[in-house]
PDB file of C-alpha atoms in Angstrom:
ATOM      1  CA  MET A 578       4.547 121.016  73.136  1.00 43.00           C
ATOM      2  CA  MET A 579       1.847 122.502  76.115  1.00 51.00           C
ATOM      3  CA  GLY A 580       0.699 120.316  79.108  1.00 52.00           C
ATOM      4  CA  GLY A 581       1.907 116.640  77.738  1.00 55.00           C
ATOM      5  CA  ARG A 582       4.772 114.902  78.514  1.00 59.00           C
ATOM      6  CA  ARG A 583       8.579 115.855  77.657  1.00 58.00           C
ATOM      7  CA  ARG A 584       9.419 113.921  74.468  1.00 60.00           C
ATOM      8  CA  GLU A 585      12.015 111.273  75.123  1.00 63.00           C
ATOM      9  CA  PRO A 586      15.149 110.410  72.936  1.00 65.00           C
ATOM     10  CA  ILE A 587      14.777 107.649  70.770  1.00 64.00           C
ATOM     11  CA  ASP A 588      17.554 106.161  71.860  1.00 65.00           C
ATOM     12  CA  LEU A 589      16.042 105.924  75.452  1.00 61.00           C
ATOM     13  CA  LEU A 590      12.906 104.575  74.245  1.00 66.00           C
ATOM     14  CA  LEU A 591      14.212 102.046  72.373  1.00 68.00           C
ATOM     15  CA  TYR A 592      16.302 101.272  75.919  1.00 63.00           C
ATOM     16  CA  LYS A 593      13.155 101.005  78.163  1.00 64.00           C
ATOM     17  CA  GLY A 594      11.214  98.883  75.068  1.00 69.00           C
ATOM     18  CA  LYS A 595       8.336 100.542  75.560  1.00 63.00           C
ATOM     19  CA  LYS A 596       7.468 101.544  72.215  1.00 69.00           C
ATOM     20  CA  ASN A 597       7.258  99.439  69.336  1.00 76.00           C
ATOM     21  CA  LEU A 598       8.398 101.565  66.397  1.00 76.00           C
ATOM     22  CA  THR A 599       9.151 100.604  62.646  1.00 82.00           C
ATOM     23  CA  LYS A 600      12.583 101.111  61.546  1.00 82.00           C
ATOM     24  CA  GLN A 601      11.491 103.905  59.252  1.00 85.00           C
ATOM     25  CA  GLU A 602       9.882 105.544  62.841  1.00 80.00           C
ATOM     26  CA  ILE A 603      13.001 105.260  64.411  1.00 76.00           C
ATOM     27  CA  GLU A 604      15.376 106.707  61.880  1.00 79.00           C
ATOM     28  CA  GLU A 605      12.970 109.703  61.053  1.00 80.00           C
ATOM     29  CA  ARG A 606      13.091 110.583  64.855  1.00 76.00           C
ATOM     30  CA  GLN A 607      16.781 110.012  65.006  1.00 71.00           C
ATOM     31  CA  ALA A 608      16.986 112.454  62.082  1.00 73.00           C
ATOM     32  CA  GLN A 609      14.888 115.094  63.882  1.00 72.00           C
ATOM     33  CA  GLU A 610      16.615 114.687  67.234  1.00 67.00           C
ATOM     34  CA  VAL A 611      19.269 117.358  67.997  1.00 64.00           C
ATOM     35  CA  LYS A 612      22.563 115.749  69.202  1.00 73.00           C
ATOM     36  CA  ALA A 613      25.360 118.050  70.450  1.00 75.00           C
ATOM     37  CA  PRO A 614      28.900 116.562  68.675  1.00 77.00           C
ATOM     38  CA  SER A 615      31.572 115.218  71.170  1.00 75.00           C
ATOM     39  CA  ASP A 616      34.515 115.738  68.288  1.00 82.00           C
ATOM     40  CA  LYS A 617      36.041 118.422  70.454  1.00 86.00           C
ATOM     41  CA  VAL A 618      36.106 117.230  74.223  1.00 89.00           C
ATOM     42  CA  LYS A 619      39.355 118.696  75.516  1.00 92.00           C
ATOM     43  CA  HIS A 620      39.561 120.282  78.854  1.00 93.00           C
ATOM     44  CA  PRO A 621      39.632 124.149  78.348  1.00 93.00           C
ATOM     45  CA  ASN A 622      42.632 126.317  78.604  1.00 94.00           C
ATOM     46  CA  TYR A 623      41.924 127.993  81.788  1.00 94.00           C
ATOM     47  CA  LEU A 624      41.609 124.519  83.677  1.00 94.00           C
ATOM     48  CA  PRO A 625      44.671 124.073  86.074  1.00 94.00           C
ATOM     49  CA  LYS A 626      47.428 121.802  85.082  1.00 94.00           C
ATOM     50  CA  ASP A 627      46.703 119.582  87.936  1.00 95.00           C
ATOM     51  CA  LEU A 628      42.970 119.142  87.205  1.00 96.00           C
ATOM     52  CA  ARG A 629      43.635 118.340  83.279  1.00 96.00           C
ATOM     53  CA  LYS A 630      44.185 114.360  84.024  1.00 96.00           C
ATOM     54  CA  GLU A 631      40.933 114.425  85.923  1.00 96.00           C
ATOM     55  CA  PHE A 632      39.129 115.973  83.305  1.00 95.00           C
ATOM     56  CA  LYS A 633      40.646 113.535  80.678  1.00 95.00           C
ATOM     57  CA  LYS A 634      39.711 110.600  83.293  1.00 95.00           C
ATOM     58  CA  ILE A 635      35.821 111.651  83.972  1.00 93.00           C
ATOM     59  CA  SER A 636      35.244 112.951  80.145  1.00 92.00           C
ATOM     60  CA  ASP A 637      36.020 109.394  78.633  1.00 91.00           C
ATOM     61  CA  GLU A 638      33.985 107.906  81.011  1.00 89.00           C
ATOM     62  CA  LEU A 639      31.158 110.023  80.081  1.00 87.00           C
ATOM     63  CA  MET A 640      31.752 109.871  76.218  1.00 85.00           C
ATOM     64  CA  ARG A 641      32.267 106.227  76.533  1.00 84.00           C
ATOM     65  CA  ILE A 642      28.525 106.016  78.041  1.00 79.00           C
ATOM     66  CA  GLY A 643      27.564 108.736  75.477  1.00 78.00           C
ATOM     67  CA  ILE A 644      26.450 111.406  77.595  1.00 80.00           C
ATOM     68  CA  MET A 645      29.534 113.615  77.130  1.00 85.00           C
ATOM     69  CA  THR A 646      29.484 116.283  74.329  1.00 86.00           C
ATOM     70  CA  ASN A 647      31.544 119.506  73.598  1.00 88.00           C
ATOM     71  CA  LEU A 648      28.904 121.630  75.191  1.00 87.00           C
ATOM     72  CA  ASP A 649      29.886 119.907  78.534  1.00 90.00           C
ATOM     73  CA  VAL A 650      33.312 120.858  78.894  1.00 93.00           C
ATOM     74  CA  ASP A 651      33.009 124.061  80.645  1.00 93.00           C
ATOM     75  CA  ALA A 652      30.658 122.153  83.059  1.00 93.00           C
ATOM     76  CA  LEU A 653      32.995 119.521  83.930  1.00 95.00           C
ATOM     77  CA  ALA A 654      35.418 121.811  84.244  1.00 95.00           C
ATOM     78  CA  ARG A 655      33.471 123.852  86.821  1.00 94.00           C
ATOM     79  CA  PHE A 656      32.617 120.742  88.739  1.00 96.00           C
ATOM     80  CA  LEU A 657      36.449 120.074  88.870  1.00 97.00           C
ATOM     81  CA  TYR A 658      37.602 123.361  90.120  1.00 96.00           C
ATOM     82  CA  ALA A 659      34.523 123.682  92.809  1.00 96.00           C
ATOM     83  CA  ARG A 660      35.605 120.056  93.872  1.00 97.00           C
ATOM     84  CA  LYS A 661      38.983 121.148  94.307  1.00 97.00           C
ATOM     85  CA  MET A 662      38.262 124.105  96.082  1.00 97.00           C
ATOM     86  CA  TYR A 663      35.411 122.140  98.608  1.00 98.00           C
ATOM     87  CA  LEU A 664      38.655 119.498  99.287  1.00 97.00           C
ATOM     88  CA  GLN A 665      41.216 122.092  99.892  1.00 97.00           C
ATOM     89  CA  LEU A 666      38.483 124.369 102.108  1.00 97.00           C
ATOM     90  CA  THR A 667      37.597 120.943 103.921  1.00 97.00           C
ATOM     91  CA  ALA A 668      40.985 120.092 104.977  1.00 97.00           C
ATOM     92  CA  GLU A 669      41.697 123.594 106.028  1.00 97.00           C
ATOM     93  CA  LEU A 670      38.309 122.722 108.347  1.00 97.00           C
ATOM     94  CA  LEU A 671      39.532 119.916 109.838  1.00 97.00           C
ATOM     95  CA  ASP A 672      42.564 121.502 110.968  1.00 97.00           C
ATOM     96  CA  THR A 673      40.667 124.376 112.593  1.00 97.00           C
ATOM     97  CA  PRO A 674      38.797 124.201 116.212  1.00 97.00           C
ATOM     98  CA  PRO A 675      35.248 125.086 116.165  1.00 96.00           C
ATOM     99  CA  THR A 676      35.700 126.495 119.338  1.00 96.00           C
ATOM    100  CA  ILE A 677      38.382 128.918 121.086  1.00 96.00           C
ATOM    101  CA  HIS A 678      39.152 128.780 124.634  1.00 96.00           C
ATOM    102  CA  ARG A 679      39.395 132.523 125.738  1.00 95.00           C
ATOM    103  CA  ARG A 680      41.389 133.725 128.917  1.00 96.00           C
ATOM    104  CA  ARG A 681      41.193 137.119 130.646  1.00 95.00           C
ATOM    105  CA  GLU A 682      43.099 138.212 133.949  1.00 94.00           C
ATOM    106  CA  LEU A 683      40.918 140.101 136.498  1.00 95.00           C
ATOM    107  CA  ARG A 684      42.990 143.179 138.366  1.00 94.00           C
ATOM    108  CA  ASP A 685      42.165 144.961 141.157  1.00 95.00           C
ATOM    109  CA  PRO A 686      42.688 149.120 140.644  1.00 95.00           C
ATOM    110  CA  GLU A 687      45.888 148.850 141.238  1.00 95.00           C
ATOM    111  CA  GLY A 688      46.790 146.481 138.663  1.00 93.00           C
ATOM    112  CA  ALA A 689      46.972 143.415 140.611  1.00 94.00           C
ATOM    113  CA  VAL A 690      45.784 139.946 139.048  1.00 93.00           C
ATOM    114  CA  ILE A 691      43.131 139.136 141.590  1.00 94.00           C
ATOM    115  CA  GLY A 692      41.748 136.186 139.126  1.00 94.00           C
ATOM    116  CA  VAL A 693      41.347 134.884 135.678  1.00 95.00           C
ATOM    117  CA  ASP A 694      38.060 134.519 133.633  1.00 95.00           C
ATOM    118  CA  GLU A 695      37.888 131.957 131.312  1.00 96.00           C
ATOM    119  CA  TRP A 696      35.368 130.664 128.809  1.00 96.00           C
ATOM    120  CA  THR A 697      34.965 129.133 125.445  1.00 96.00           C
ATOM    121  CA  ASP A 698      33.965 131.243 122.304  1.00 96.00           C
ATOM    122  CA  SER A 699      32.843 129.679 119.051  1.00 96.00           C
ATOM    123  CA  ASN A 700      35.467 130.248 116.647  1.00 96.00           C
ATOM    124  CA  GLU A 701      34.195 132.573 113.749  1.00 97.00           C
ATOM    125  CA  THR A 702      36.698 131.538 111.421  1.00 97.00           C
ATOM    126  CA  TYR A 703      35.079 127.933 111.355  1.00 97.00           C
ATOM    127  CA  SER A 704      31.919 129.267 111.036  1.00 96.00           C
ATOM    128  CA  GLU A 705      32.857 131.232 108.142  1.00 97.00           C
ATOM    129  CA  LEU A 706      34.735 128.115 106.712  1.00 97.00           C
ATOM    130  CA  LEU A 707      31.571 125.676 107.331  1.00 97.00           C
ATOM    131  CA  LEU A 708      29.576 128.364 105.325  1.00 97.00           C
ATOM    132  CA  MET A 709      31.933 128.032 102.301  1.00 98.00           C
ATOM    133  CA  GLN A 710      32.369 124.463 102.408  1.00 98.00           C
ATOM    134  CA  ASP A 711      28.599 123.988 102.471  1.00 98.00           C
ATOM    135  CA  LYS A 712      28.424 126.304  99.486  1.00 97.00           C
ATOM    136  CA  LEU A 713      31.286 124.624  97.495  1.00 97.00           C
ATOM    137  CA  PHE A 714      29.381 120.987  98.119  1.00 97.00           C
ATOM    138  CA  LYS A 715      26.018 122.127  96.685  1.00 97.00           C
ATOM    139  CA  GLN A 716      27.564 123.325  93.763  1.00 95.00           C
ATOM    140  CA  CYS A 717      29.468 120.059  93.278  1.00 95.00           C
ATOM    141  CA  ARG A 718      26.403 118.091  94.135  1.00 94.00           C
ATOM    142  CA  GLN A 719      24.264 120.038  91.371  1.00 94.00           C
ATOM    143  CA  SER A 720      27.116 119.979  88.621  1.00 93.00           C
ATOM    144  CA  ALA A 721      27.668 116.556  89.089  1.00 92.00           C
ATOM    145  CA  SER A 722      24.024 115.689  88.881  1.00 89.00           C
ATOM    146  CA  ASP A 723      23.697 117.711  85.714  1.00 87.00           C
ATOM    147  CA  LEU A 724      26.993 115.951  84.676  1.00 87.00           C
ATOM    148  CA  GLY A 725      25.323 112.339  85.237  1.00 84.00           C
ATOM    149  CA  LEU A 726      28.134 111.792  87.569  1.00 87.00           C
ATOM    150  CA  THR A 727      25.816 110.546  90.680  1.00 84.00           C
ATOM    151  CA  ILE A 728      23.936 107.158  90.595  1.00 81.00           C
ATOM    152  CA  SER A 729      20.458 108.943  90.760  1.00 80.00           C
ATOM    153  CA  SER A 730      21.453 111.062  88.043  1.00 78.00           C
ATOM    154  CA  ARG A 731      22.084 108.606  85.792  1.00 73.00           C
ATOM    155  CA  CYS A 732      19.506 106.416  86.779  1.00 70.00           C
ATOM    156  CA  ARG A 733      17.111 109.483  85.683  1.00 68.00           C
ATOM    157  CA  LEU A 734      18.752 109.476  82.270  1.00 63.00           C
ATOM    158  CA  VAL A 735      18.351 105.251  81.586  1.00 47.00           C
ATOM    159  CA  ILE A 736      15.019 104.574  83.763  1.00 38.00           C
ATOM    160  CA  PRO A 737      12.848 107.942  84.388  1.00 36.00           C
ATOM    161  CA  LYS A 738       9.566 107.192  86.120  1.00 41.00           C
ATOM    162  CA  ASP A 739       6.083 107.810  84.679  1.00 45.00           C
ATOM    163  CA  LYS A 740       4.501 110.173  87.007  1.00 46.00           C
ATOM    164  CA  GLY A 741       1.192 108.513  86.959  1.00 49.00           C
ATOM    165  CA  SER A 742       2.418 104.740  86.816  1.00 50.00           C
ATOM    166  CA  ASP A 743       0.992 102.682  89.606  1.00 52.00           C
ATOM    167  CA  GLY A 744       0.069  99.884  87.664  1.00 52.00           C
ATOM    168  CA  PRO A 745       2.718  96.859  86.809  1.00 53.00           C
ATOM    169  CA  SER A 746       5.311  98.259  83.977  1.00 50.00           C
ATOM    170  CA  GLU A 747       5.401  96.239  80.655  1.00 50.00           C
ATOM    171  CA  MET A 748       8.164  93.839  81.839  1.00 45.00           C
ATOM    172  CA  GLU A 749       6.034  93.121  85.194  1.00 48.00           C
ATOM    173  CA  LYS A 750       2.773  92.448  82.547  1.00 49.00           C
ATOM    174  CA  GLN A 751       4.893  89.975  80.394  1.00 47.00           C
ATOM    175  CA  GLY A 752       5.635  87.837  83.524  1.00 48.00           C
ATOM    176  CA  PHE A 753       9.325  89.416  84.030  1.00 45.00           C
ATOM    177  CA  GLY A 754       8.345  91.050  87.563  1.00 45.00           C
ATOM    178  CA  ASP A 755      10.731  89.447  89.478  1.00 47.00           C
ATOM    179  CA  VAL A 756      13.700  90.048  87.176  1.00 42.00           C
TER     180      VAL A 756
END
């Protein structure tokens, strides 16, 4: 399809109530749509044992709302692993000071201490941890969005916005604008 809107799944169209389709049209559309099976949703073997319970919990919820398939198993595992690393790194970051207090003794030519020079320097370890945390956060946010784990990503799955639709919706036209 060139230049037009993406074809929406029939279940989404029925949910939105924007099309009046016959039972035959609905059945034809459902037969044409590609649906990945969700009969083998199980944690991958490489997923650490401590993340398997969380995998089961999230995958069960996603399957319950009908958006988890066998093809999403690795994506969920990567999300859980990135989140685990993000949380570990965040804990380490909280224990790392952003600055380091430095001190240097000033000596005369004979080696006697004649003063102390003190200053605060940025902590390079803190800066490196902060960069790694930011990268992991972005990985978590993107994979959570891809999996439908965020409010906004679920809203896009259920209530997509029409780009040129400034006028009232079908419900508003029918007098249900305040619902």
